[in-house]
Short mmCIF file of C-alpha atoms in Angstrom, two decimals:
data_model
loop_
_atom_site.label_atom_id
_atom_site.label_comp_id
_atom_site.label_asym_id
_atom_site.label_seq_id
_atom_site.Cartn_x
_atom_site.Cartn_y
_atom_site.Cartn_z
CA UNK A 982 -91.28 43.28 -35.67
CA UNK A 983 -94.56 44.64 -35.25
CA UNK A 984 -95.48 47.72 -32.56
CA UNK A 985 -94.78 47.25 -29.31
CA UNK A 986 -93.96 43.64 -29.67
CA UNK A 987 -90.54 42.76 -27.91
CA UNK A 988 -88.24 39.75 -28.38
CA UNK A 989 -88.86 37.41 -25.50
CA UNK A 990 -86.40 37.72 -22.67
CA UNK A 991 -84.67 34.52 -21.31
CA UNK A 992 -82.80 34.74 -17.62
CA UNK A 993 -79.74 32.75 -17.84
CA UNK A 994 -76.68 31.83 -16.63
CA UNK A 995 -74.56 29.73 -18.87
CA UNK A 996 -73.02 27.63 -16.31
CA UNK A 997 -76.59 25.64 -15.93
CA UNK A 998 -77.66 23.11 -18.03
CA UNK A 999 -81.03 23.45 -18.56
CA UNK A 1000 -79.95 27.11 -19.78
CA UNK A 1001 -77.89 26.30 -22.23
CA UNK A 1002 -80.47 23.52 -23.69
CA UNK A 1003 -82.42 26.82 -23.76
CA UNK A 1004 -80.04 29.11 -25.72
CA UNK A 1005 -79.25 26.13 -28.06
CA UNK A 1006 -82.63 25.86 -29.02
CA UNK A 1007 -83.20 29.56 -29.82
CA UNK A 1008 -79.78 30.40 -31.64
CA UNK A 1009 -79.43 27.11 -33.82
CA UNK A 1010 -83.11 28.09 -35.07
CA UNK A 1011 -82.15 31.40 -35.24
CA UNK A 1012 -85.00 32.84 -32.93
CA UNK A 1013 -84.20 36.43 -32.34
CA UNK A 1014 -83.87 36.77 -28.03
CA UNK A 1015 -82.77 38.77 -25.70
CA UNK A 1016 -80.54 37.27 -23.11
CA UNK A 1017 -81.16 38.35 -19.20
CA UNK A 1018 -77.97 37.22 -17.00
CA UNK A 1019 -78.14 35.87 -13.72
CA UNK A 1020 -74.79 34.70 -12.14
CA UNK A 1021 -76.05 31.99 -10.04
CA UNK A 1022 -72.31 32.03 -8.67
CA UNK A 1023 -73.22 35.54 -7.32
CA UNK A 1024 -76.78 34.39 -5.63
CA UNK A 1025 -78.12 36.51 -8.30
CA UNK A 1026 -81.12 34.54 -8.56
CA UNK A 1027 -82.16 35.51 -4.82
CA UNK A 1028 -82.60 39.07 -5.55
CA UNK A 1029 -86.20 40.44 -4.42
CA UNK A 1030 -86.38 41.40 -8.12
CA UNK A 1031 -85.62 38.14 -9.44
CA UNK A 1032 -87.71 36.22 -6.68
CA UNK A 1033 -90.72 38.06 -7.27
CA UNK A 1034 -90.25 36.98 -11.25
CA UNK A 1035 -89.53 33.56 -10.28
CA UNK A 1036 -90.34 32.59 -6.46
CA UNK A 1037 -88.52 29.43 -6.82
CA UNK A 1038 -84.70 31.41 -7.60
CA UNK A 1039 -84.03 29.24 -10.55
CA UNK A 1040 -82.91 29.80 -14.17
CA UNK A 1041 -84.32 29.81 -16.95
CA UNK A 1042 -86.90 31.77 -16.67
CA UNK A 1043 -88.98 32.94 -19.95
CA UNK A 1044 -90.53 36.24 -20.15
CA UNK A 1045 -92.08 36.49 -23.76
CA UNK A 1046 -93.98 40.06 -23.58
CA UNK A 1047 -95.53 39.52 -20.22
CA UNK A 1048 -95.88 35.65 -20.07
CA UNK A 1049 -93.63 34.85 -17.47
CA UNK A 1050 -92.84 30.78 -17.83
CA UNK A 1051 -90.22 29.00 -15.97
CA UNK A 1052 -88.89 25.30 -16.03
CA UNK A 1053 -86.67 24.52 -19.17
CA UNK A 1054 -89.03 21.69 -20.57
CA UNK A 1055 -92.09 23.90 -20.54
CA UNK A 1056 -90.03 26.78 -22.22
CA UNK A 1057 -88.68 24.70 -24.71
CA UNK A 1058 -92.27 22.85 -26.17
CA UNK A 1059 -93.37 26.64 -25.63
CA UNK A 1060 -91.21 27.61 -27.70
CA UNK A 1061 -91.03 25.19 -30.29
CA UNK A 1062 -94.60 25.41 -30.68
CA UNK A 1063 -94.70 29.46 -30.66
CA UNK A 1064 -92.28 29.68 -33.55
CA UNK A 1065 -93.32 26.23 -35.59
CA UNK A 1066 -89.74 24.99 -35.11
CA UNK A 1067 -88.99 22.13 -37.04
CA UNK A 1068 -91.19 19.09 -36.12
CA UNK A 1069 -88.13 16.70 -35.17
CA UNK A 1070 -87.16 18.48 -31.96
CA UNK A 1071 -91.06 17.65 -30.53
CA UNK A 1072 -92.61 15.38 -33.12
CA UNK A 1073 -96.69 15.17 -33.18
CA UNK A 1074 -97.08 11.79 -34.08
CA UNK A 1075 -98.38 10.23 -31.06
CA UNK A 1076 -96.26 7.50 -30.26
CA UNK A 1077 -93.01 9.65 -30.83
CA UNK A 1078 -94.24 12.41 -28.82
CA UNK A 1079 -94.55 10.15 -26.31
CA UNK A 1080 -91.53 8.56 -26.23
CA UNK A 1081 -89.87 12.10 -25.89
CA UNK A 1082 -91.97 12.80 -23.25
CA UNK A 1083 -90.96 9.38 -21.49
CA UNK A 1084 -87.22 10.44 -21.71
CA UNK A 1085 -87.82 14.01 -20.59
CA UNK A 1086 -90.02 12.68 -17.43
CA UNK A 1087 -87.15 10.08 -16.45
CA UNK A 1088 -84.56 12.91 -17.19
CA UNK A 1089 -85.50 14.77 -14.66
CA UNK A 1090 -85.62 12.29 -11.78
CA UNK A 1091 -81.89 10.39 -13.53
CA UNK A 1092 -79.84 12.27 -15.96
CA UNK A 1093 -80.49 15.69 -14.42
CA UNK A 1094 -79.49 15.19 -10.63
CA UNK A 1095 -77.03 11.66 -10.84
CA UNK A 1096 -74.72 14.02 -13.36
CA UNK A 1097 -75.25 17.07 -12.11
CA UNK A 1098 -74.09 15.85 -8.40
CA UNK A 1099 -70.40 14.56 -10.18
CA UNK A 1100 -70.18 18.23 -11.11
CA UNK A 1101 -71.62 19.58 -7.39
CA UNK A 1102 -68.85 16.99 -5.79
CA UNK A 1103 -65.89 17.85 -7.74
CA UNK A 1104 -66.63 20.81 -8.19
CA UNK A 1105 -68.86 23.63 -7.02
CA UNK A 1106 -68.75 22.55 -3.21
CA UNK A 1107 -64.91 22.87 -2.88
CA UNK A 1108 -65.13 25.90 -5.14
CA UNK A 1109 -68.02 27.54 -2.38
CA UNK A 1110 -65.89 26.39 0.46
CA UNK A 1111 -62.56 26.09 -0.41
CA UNK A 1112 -62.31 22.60 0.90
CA UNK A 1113 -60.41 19.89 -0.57
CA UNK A 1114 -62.48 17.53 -2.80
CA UNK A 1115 -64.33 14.94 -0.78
CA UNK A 1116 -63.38 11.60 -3.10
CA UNK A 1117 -65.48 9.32 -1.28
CA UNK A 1118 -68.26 11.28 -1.93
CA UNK A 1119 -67.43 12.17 -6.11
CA UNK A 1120 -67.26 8.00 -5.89
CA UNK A 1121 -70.95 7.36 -4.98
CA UNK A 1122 -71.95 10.20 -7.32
CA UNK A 1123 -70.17 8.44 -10.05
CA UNK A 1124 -71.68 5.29 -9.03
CA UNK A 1125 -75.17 6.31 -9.41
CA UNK A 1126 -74.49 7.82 -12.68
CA UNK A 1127 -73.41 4.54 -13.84
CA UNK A 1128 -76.95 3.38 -13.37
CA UNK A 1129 -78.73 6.04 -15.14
CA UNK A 1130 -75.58 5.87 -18.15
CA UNK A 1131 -76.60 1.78 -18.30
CA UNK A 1132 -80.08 2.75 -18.75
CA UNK A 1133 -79.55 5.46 -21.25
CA UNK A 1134 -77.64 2.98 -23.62
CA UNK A 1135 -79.86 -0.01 -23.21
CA UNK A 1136 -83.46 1.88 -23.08
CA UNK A 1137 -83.35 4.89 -24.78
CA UNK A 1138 -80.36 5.06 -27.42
CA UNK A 1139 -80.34 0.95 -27.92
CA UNK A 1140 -78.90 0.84 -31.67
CA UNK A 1141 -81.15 4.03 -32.50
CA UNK A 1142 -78.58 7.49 -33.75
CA UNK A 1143 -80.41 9.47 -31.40
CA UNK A 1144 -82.72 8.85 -27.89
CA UNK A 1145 -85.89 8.95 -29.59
CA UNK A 1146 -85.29 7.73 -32.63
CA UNK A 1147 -83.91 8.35 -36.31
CA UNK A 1148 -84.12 12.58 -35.56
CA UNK A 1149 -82.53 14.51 -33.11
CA UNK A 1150 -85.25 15.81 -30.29
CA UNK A 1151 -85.43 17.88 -27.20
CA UNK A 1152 -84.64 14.82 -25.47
CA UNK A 1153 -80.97 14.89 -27.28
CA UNK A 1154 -80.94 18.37 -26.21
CA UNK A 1155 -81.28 18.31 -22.46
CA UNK A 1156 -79.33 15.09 -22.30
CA UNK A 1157 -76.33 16.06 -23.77
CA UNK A 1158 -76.28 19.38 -21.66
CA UNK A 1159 -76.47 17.49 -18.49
CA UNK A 1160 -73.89 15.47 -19.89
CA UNK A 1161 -70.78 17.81 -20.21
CA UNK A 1162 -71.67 19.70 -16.62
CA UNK A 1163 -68.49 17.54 -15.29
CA UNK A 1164 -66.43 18.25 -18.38
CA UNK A 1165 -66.33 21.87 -16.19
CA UNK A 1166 -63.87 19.74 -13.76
CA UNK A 1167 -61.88 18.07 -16.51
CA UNK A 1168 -63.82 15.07 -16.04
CA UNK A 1169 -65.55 12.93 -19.13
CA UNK A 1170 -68.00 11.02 -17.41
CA UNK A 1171 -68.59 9.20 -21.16
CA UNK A 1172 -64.80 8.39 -21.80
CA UNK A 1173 -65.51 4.47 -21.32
CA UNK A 1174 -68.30 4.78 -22.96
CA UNK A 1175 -67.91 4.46 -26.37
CA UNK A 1176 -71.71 4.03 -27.60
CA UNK A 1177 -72.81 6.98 -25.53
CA UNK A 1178 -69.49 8.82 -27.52
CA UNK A 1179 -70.35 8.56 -30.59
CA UNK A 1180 -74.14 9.77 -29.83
CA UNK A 1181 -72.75 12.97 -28.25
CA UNK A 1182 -70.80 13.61 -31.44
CA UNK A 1183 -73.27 12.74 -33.97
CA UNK A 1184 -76.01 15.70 -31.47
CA UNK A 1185 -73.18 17.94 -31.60
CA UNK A 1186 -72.26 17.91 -35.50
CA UNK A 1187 -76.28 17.97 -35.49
CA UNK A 1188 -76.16 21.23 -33.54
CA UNK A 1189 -73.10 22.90 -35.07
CA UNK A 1190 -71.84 26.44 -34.10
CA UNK A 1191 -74.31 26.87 -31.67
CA UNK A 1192 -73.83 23.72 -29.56
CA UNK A 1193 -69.73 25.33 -28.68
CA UNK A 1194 -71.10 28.88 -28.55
CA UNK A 1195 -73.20 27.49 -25.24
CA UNK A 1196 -70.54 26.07 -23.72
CA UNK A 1197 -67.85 28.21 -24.02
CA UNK A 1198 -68.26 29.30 -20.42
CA UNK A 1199 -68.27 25.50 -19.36
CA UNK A 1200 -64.83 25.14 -21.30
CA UNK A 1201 -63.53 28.23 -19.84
CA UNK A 1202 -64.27 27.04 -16.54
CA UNK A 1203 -62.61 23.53 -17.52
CA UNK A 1204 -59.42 25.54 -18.32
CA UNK A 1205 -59.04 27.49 -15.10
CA UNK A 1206 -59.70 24.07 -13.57
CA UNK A 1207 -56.86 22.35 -15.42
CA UNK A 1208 -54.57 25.72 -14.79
CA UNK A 1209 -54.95 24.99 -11.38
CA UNK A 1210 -53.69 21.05 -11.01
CA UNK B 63 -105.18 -6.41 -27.56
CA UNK B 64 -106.96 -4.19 -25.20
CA UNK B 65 -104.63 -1.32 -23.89
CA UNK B 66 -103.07 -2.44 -20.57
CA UNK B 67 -102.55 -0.41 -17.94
CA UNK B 68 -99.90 -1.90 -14.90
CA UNK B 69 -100.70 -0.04 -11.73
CA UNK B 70 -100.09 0.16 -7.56
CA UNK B 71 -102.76 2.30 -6.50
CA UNK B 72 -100.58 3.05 -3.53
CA UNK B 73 -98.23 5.25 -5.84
CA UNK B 74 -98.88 8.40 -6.28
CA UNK B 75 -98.26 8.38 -10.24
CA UNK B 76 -100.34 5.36 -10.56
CA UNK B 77 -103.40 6.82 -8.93
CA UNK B 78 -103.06 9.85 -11.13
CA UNK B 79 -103.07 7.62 -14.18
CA UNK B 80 -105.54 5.47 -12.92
CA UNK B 81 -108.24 8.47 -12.37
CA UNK B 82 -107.75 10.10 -15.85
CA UNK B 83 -108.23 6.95 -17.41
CA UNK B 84 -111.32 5.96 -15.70
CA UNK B 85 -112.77 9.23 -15.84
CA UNK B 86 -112.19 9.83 -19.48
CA UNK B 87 -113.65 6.63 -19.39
CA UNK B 88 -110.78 4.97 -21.92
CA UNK B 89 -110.96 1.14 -22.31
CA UNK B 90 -108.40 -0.96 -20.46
CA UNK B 91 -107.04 -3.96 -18.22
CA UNK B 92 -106.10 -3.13 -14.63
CA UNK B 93 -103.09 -5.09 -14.36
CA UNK B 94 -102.24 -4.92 -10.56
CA UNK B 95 -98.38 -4.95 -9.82
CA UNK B 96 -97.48 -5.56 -5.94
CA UNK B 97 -94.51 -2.93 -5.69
CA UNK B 98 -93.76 -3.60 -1.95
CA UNK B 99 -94.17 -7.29 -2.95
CA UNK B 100 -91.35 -6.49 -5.48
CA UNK B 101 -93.43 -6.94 -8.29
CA UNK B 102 -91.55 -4.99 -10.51
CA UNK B 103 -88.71 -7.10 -10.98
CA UNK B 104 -90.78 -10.16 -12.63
CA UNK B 105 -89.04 -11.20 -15.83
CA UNK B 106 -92.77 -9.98 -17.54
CA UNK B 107 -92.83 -6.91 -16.48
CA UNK B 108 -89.47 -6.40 -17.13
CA UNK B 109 -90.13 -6.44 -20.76
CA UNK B 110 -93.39 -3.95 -20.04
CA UNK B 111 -91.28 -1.39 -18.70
CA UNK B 112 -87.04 -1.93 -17.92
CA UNK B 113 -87.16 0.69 -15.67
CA UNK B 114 -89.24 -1.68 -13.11
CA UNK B 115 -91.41 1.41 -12.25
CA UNK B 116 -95.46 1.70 -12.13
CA UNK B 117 -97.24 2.65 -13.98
CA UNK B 118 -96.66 2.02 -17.29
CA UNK B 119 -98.57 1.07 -20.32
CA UNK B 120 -98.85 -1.61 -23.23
CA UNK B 121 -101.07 -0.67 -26.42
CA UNK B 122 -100.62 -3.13 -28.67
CA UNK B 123 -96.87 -3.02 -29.56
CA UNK B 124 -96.19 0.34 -27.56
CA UNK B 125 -94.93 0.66 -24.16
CA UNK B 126 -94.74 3.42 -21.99
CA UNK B 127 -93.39 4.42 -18.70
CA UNK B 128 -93.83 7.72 -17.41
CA UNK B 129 -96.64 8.69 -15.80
CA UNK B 130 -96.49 12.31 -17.53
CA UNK B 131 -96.08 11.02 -20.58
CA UNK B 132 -98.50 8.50 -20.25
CA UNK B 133 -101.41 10.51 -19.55
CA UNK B 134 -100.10 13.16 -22.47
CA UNK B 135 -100.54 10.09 -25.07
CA UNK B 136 -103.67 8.80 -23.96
CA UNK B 137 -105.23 12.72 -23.96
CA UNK B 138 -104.03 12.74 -27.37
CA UNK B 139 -104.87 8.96 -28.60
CA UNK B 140 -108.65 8.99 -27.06
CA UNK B 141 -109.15 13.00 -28.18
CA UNK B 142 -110.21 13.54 -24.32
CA UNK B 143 -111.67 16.99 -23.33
CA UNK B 144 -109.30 19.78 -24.08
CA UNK B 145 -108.90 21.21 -20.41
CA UNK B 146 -106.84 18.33 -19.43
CA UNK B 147 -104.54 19.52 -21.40
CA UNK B 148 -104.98 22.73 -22.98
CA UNK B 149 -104.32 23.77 -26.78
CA UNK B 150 -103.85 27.27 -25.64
CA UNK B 151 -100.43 27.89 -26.26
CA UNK B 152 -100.03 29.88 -22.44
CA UNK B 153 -102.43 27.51 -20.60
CA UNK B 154 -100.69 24.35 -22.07
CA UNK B 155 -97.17 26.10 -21.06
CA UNK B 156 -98.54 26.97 -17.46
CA UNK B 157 -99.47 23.06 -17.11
CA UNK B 158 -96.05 21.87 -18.78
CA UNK B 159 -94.67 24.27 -15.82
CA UNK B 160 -96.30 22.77 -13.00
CA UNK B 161 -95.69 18.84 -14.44
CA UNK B 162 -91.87 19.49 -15.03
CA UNK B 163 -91.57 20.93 -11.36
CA UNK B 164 -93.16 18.48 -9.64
CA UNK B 165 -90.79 15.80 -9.82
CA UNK B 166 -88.01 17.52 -7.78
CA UNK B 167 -89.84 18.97 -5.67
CA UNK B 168 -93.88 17.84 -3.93
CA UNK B 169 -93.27 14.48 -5.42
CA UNK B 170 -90.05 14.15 -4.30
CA UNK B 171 -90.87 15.62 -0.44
CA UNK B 172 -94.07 14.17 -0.40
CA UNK B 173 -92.72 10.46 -1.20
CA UNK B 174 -89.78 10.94 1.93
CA UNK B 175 -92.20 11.97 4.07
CA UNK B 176 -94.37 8.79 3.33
CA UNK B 177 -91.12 6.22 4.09
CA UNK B 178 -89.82 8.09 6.90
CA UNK B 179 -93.26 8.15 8.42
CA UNK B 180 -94.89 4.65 7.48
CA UNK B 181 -91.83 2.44 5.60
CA UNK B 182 -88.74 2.95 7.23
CA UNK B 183 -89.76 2.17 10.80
CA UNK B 184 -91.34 -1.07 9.10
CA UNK B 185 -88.56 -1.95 7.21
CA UNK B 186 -85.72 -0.83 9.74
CA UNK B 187 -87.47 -1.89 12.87
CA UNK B 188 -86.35 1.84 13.74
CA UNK B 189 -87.65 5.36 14.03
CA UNK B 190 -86.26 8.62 12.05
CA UNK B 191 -84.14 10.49 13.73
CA UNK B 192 -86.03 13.48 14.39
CA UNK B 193 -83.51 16.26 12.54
CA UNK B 194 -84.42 13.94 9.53
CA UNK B 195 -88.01 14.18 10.35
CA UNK B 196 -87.92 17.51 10.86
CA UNK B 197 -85.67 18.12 7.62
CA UNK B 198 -88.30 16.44 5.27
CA UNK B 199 -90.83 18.10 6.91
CA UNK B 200 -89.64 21.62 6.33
CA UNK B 201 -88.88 20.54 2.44
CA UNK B 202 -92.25 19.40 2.36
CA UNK B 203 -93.66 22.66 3.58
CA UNK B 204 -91.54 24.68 0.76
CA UNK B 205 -93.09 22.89 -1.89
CA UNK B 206 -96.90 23.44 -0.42
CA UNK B 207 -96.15 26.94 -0.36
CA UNK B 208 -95.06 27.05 -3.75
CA UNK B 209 -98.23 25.02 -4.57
CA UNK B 210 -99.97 27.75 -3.23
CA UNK B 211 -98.22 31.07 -3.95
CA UNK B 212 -97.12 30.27 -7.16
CA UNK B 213 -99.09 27.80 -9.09
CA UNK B 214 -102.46 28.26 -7.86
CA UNK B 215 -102.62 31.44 -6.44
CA UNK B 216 -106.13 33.07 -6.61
CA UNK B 217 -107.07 30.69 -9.57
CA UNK B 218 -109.76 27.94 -8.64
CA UNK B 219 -107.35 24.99 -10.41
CA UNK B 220 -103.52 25.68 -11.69
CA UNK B 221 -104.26 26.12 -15.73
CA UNK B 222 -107.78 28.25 -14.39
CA UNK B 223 -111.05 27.70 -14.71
CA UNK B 224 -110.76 23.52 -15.64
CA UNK B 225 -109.06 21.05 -14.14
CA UNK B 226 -106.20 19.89 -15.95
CA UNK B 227 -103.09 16.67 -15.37
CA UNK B 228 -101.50 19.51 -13.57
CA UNK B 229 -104.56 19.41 -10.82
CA UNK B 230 -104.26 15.88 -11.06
CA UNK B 231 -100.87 14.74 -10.78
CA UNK B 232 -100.58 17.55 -7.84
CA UNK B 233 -103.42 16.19 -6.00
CA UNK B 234 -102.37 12.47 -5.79
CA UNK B 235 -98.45 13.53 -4.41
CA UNK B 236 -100.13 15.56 -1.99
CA UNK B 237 -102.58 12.73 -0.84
CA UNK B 238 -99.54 10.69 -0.33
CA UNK B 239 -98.34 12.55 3.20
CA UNK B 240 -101.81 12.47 4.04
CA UNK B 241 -101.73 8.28 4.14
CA UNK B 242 -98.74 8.29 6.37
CA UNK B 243 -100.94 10.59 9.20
CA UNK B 244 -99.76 13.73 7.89
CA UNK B 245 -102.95 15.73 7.21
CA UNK B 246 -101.80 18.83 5.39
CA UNK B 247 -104.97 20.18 4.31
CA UNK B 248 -105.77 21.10 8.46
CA UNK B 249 -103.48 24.26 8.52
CA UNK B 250 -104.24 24.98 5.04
CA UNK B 251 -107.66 25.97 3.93
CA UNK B 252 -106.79 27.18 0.29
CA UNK B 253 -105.05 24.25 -0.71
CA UNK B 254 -108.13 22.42 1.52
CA UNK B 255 -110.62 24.19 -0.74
CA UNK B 256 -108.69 23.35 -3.80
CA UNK B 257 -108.49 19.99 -3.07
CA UNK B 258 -112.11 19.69 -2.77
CA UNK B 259 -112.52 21.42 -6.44
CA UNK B 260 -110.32 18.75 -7.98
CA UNK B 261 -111.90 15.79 -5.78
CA UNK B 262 -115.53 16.95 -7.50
CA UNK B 263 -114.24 17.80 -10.90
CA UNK B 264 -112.97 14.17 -11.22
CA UNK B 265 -115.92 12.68 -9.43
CA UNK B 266 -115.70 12.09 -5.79
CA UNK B 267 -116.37 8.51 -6.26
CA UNK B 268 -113.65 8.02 -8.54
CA UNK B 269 -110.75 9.93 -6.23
CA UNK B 270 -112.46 8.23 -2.83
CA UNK B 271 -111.54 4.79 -5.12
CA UNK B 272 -108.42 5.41 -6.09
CA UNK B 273 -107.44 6.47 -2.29
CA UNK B 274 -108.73 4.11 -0.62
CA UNK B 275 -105.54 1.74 -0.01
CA UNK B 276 -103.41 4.73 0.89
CA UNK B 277 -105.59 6.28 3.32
CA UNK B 278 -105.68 2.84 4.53
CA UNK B 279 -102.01 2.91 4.57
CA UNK B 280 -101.13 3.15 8.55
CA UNK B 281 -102.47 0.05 8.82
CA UNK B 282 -101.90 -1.84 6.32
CA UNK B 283 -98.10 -1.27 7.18
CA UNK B 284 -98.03 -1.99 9.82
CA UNK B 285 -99.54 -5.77 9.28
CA UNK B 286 -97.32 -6.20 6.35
CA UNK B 287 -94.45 -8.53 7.20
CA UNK B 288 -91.34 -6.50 7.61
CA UNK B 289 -89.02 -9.55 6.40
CA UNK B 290 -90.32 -9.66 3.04
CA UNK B 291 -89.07 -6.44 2.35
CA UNK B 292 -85.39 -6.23 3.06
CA UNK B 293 -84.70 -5.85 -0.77
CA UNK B 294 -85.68 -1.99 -0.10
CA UNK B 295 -83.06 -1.02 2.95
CA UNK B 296 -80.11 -0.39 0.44
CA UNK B 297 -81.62 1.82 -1.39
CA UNK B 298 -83.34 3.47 1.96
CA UNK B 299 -79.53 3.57 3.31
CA UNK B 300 -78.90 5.39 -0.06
CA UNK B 301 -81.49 7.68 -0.19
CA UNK B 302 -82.55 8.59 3.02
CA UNK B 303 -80.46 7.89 6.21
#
């Protein structure tokens, strides 16, 4: 490591998605990084300190020896740019790049929020407030997700191994994270989904050791759930 | 086959499209799409694009969606100028920033504000309550602040010195609010200023153009007939009320 030069820091908290996309990413390719935690649980992330780093009090947050970047898709072409990563997870050919960039767009607006509210229903709301869970309202956040699940299967995967294509890309990545959030309340939201299945199983032999290393919190959290019933 | 280009100037992502593809001046056929008309569900476009969104794109074989990654594809396929979309490893990260924000967050408080305004009452035959009004209104205000504080700052555009999507894709979510009879710039002479910048940097022809029907938006609302779109009050149910 030359003079001076520090291993970029990355804010995280495990629990969030986009995070462990993040920490996936760096450990499979074995990019050395130090890890910065905020426990969102804790309102960590509305700190002075950590507001004045990141005014909008989200994770991740990228601090690579004074560049301070936030938002999980910028970090993650930052990075895989920065340290040549294999071309797969970002190709340059045009017309793939593009259609990773489609997915990641549309992610944000559909996978991101439709699965992330089964988990904010079921779980982290009754968990803030102690209340019961609200059924009706995990029911309409299932039934939303049912939309964006049709149209992963029949525009992105189709008969394709991965989202994109023949490779697995950043667009596996983030998808699959989103998609074990409810897994943290014992729920599968792909368990009658058998296409979708075998995707997330071919992304996570793809990803190895690393892929269970990010979500060991998640599965801890899924245990304590299932303690409780 | 000449690339074709499927747009609704009065969405924001369109216009956005629209302007760096004229200005870059890249060949292609304006192929208008009605989305209040319910364009989007024709059985044609419904091959373009299964989404049913505008805009997307056909070149040749290849279709895109995605307004993002539309304009990322056509920087790269017609070699446009670089500070659209910067090599620079930090300057290309700082755009990537602002691009993967914006959907959450102006995008998404600038479009509410635009049907609870203009659309709903149409649609409905009713007005917002006002603790919705005032709801959206105070989201929308968070996200101009961040526009300000965070990804502009003292910097003449959000990458800089030059322009870039980020400019671009900002400017046409925040023009949105505008059309309903918002005008956000009054209180706000930085982001006022800034607009100006970007309105000159992609030729103030051009953006005048491409706003023309939303500006014009109040009233062409309100002579639109109200019956022909019913398909949109489930999903305004969903989403909004």
């Amino acid at each position: 490591m030359a003079g001076g030069v520090k291993y970029p820091e990355v804010y995280l908290d495990m629990l969030s998605q986009p995070c462990r996309a993040l920490h996936i990413l760096l450990s499979f390719n074995k990019v050395p990084f130090t890890i910065r935690t905020v426990a969102l649980r804790k309102g960590e992330q509305k700190t002075p300190e950590f507001t004045s780093l990141n005014p909008m009090q989200k994770v991740p947050v990228l601090v690579d020896n004074g560049f301070v970047l936030t938002e999980s898709v910028a970090i993650l072409k930052y990075l895989v740019t920065k340290y040549s990563l294999p071309e797969h997870w970002y190709p340059s050919q045009p017309e793939r790049r593009a259609k990773v960039d489609e997915y990641i767009s549309w992610h944000n607006t559909n996978t991101r929020p439709h699965t992330a509210k089964v988990f904010i229903t079921e779980v982290l709301i009754p968990r803030m407030t102690g209340s019961a869970v609200d059924g009706l309202r995990v029911e309409r956040a299932l039934a939303e997700l049912k939309d964006t699940l049709d149209m992963l299967e029949s525009m992105f995967l189709k008969r394709q191994p991965f989202l994109c294509g023949d490779d697995i890309t950043l667009a596996d990545l983030l998808a699959v994270c989103e998609l074990m959030q409810p897994l943290g309340g014992d729920r599968d939201v792909l368990s009658d989904r058998p296409k979708l299945q075998r995707w997330r199983s071919r992304v996570q032999s793809a990803l190895g050791e690393s892929f269970d290393d990010a979500h060991s919190v998640l599965y801890k959290l899924r245990d304590n759930f299932k303690s409780k019933l | 086959m000449a690339l074709e280009i499927y747009l609704d100037l009065f969405s924001q992502p369109c216009r956005s499209v629209y302007i760096f593809a004229k200005k870059n001046n890249i060949p292609f056929e304006f192929k208008k799409i009605s989305l209040l008309e319910g364009q989007q569900y024709g059985e044609d476009f419904g091959k373009i694009n299964m989404m049913r969104k505008a805009p997307a794109i056909r070149d040749g074989d290849f279709c895109l969606a995605e307004s993002v990654a539309i304009m990322q594809y056509l920087a790269e396929k017609f070699q446009t100028p670089a500070h659209w979309y910067p090599s620079d490893l930090q300057q290309r990260a700082r755009v990537n920033e602002y691009l993967s924000w914006q959907h959450m967050a102006i995008r998404m408080h600038g479009s509410k504000i635009f049907w609870l305004r203009l659309l709903i009452p149409k649609i409905m035959g009713v007005e917002v309550p006002q603790d919705k009004m005032d709801g959206a209104l105070e989201d929308l205000n968070g996200s101009l602040k961040l526009v300000e504080d965070k990804f502009l700052q003292d910097r003449p555009f959000i990458a800089g010195e030059q322009v870039s999507l980020a400019d671009l894709v900002a400017i046409v979510e925040i023009m949105q609010p505008v059309g309903s009879g918002l005008d956000v710039f009054e209180s706000r002479p930085r982001l006022a200023a800034w607009r100006e910048r970007v309105r000159v940097a992609v030729g103030t022809e051009l953006f005048d153009e491409a706003h023309k029907d939303i500006l014009a938006a109040q009233e062409m609302v309100k002579n639109m007939d109200a019956s022909k779109m019913q398909v949109f009050k489930p999903k305004i149910l969903k989403l909004f009320l």
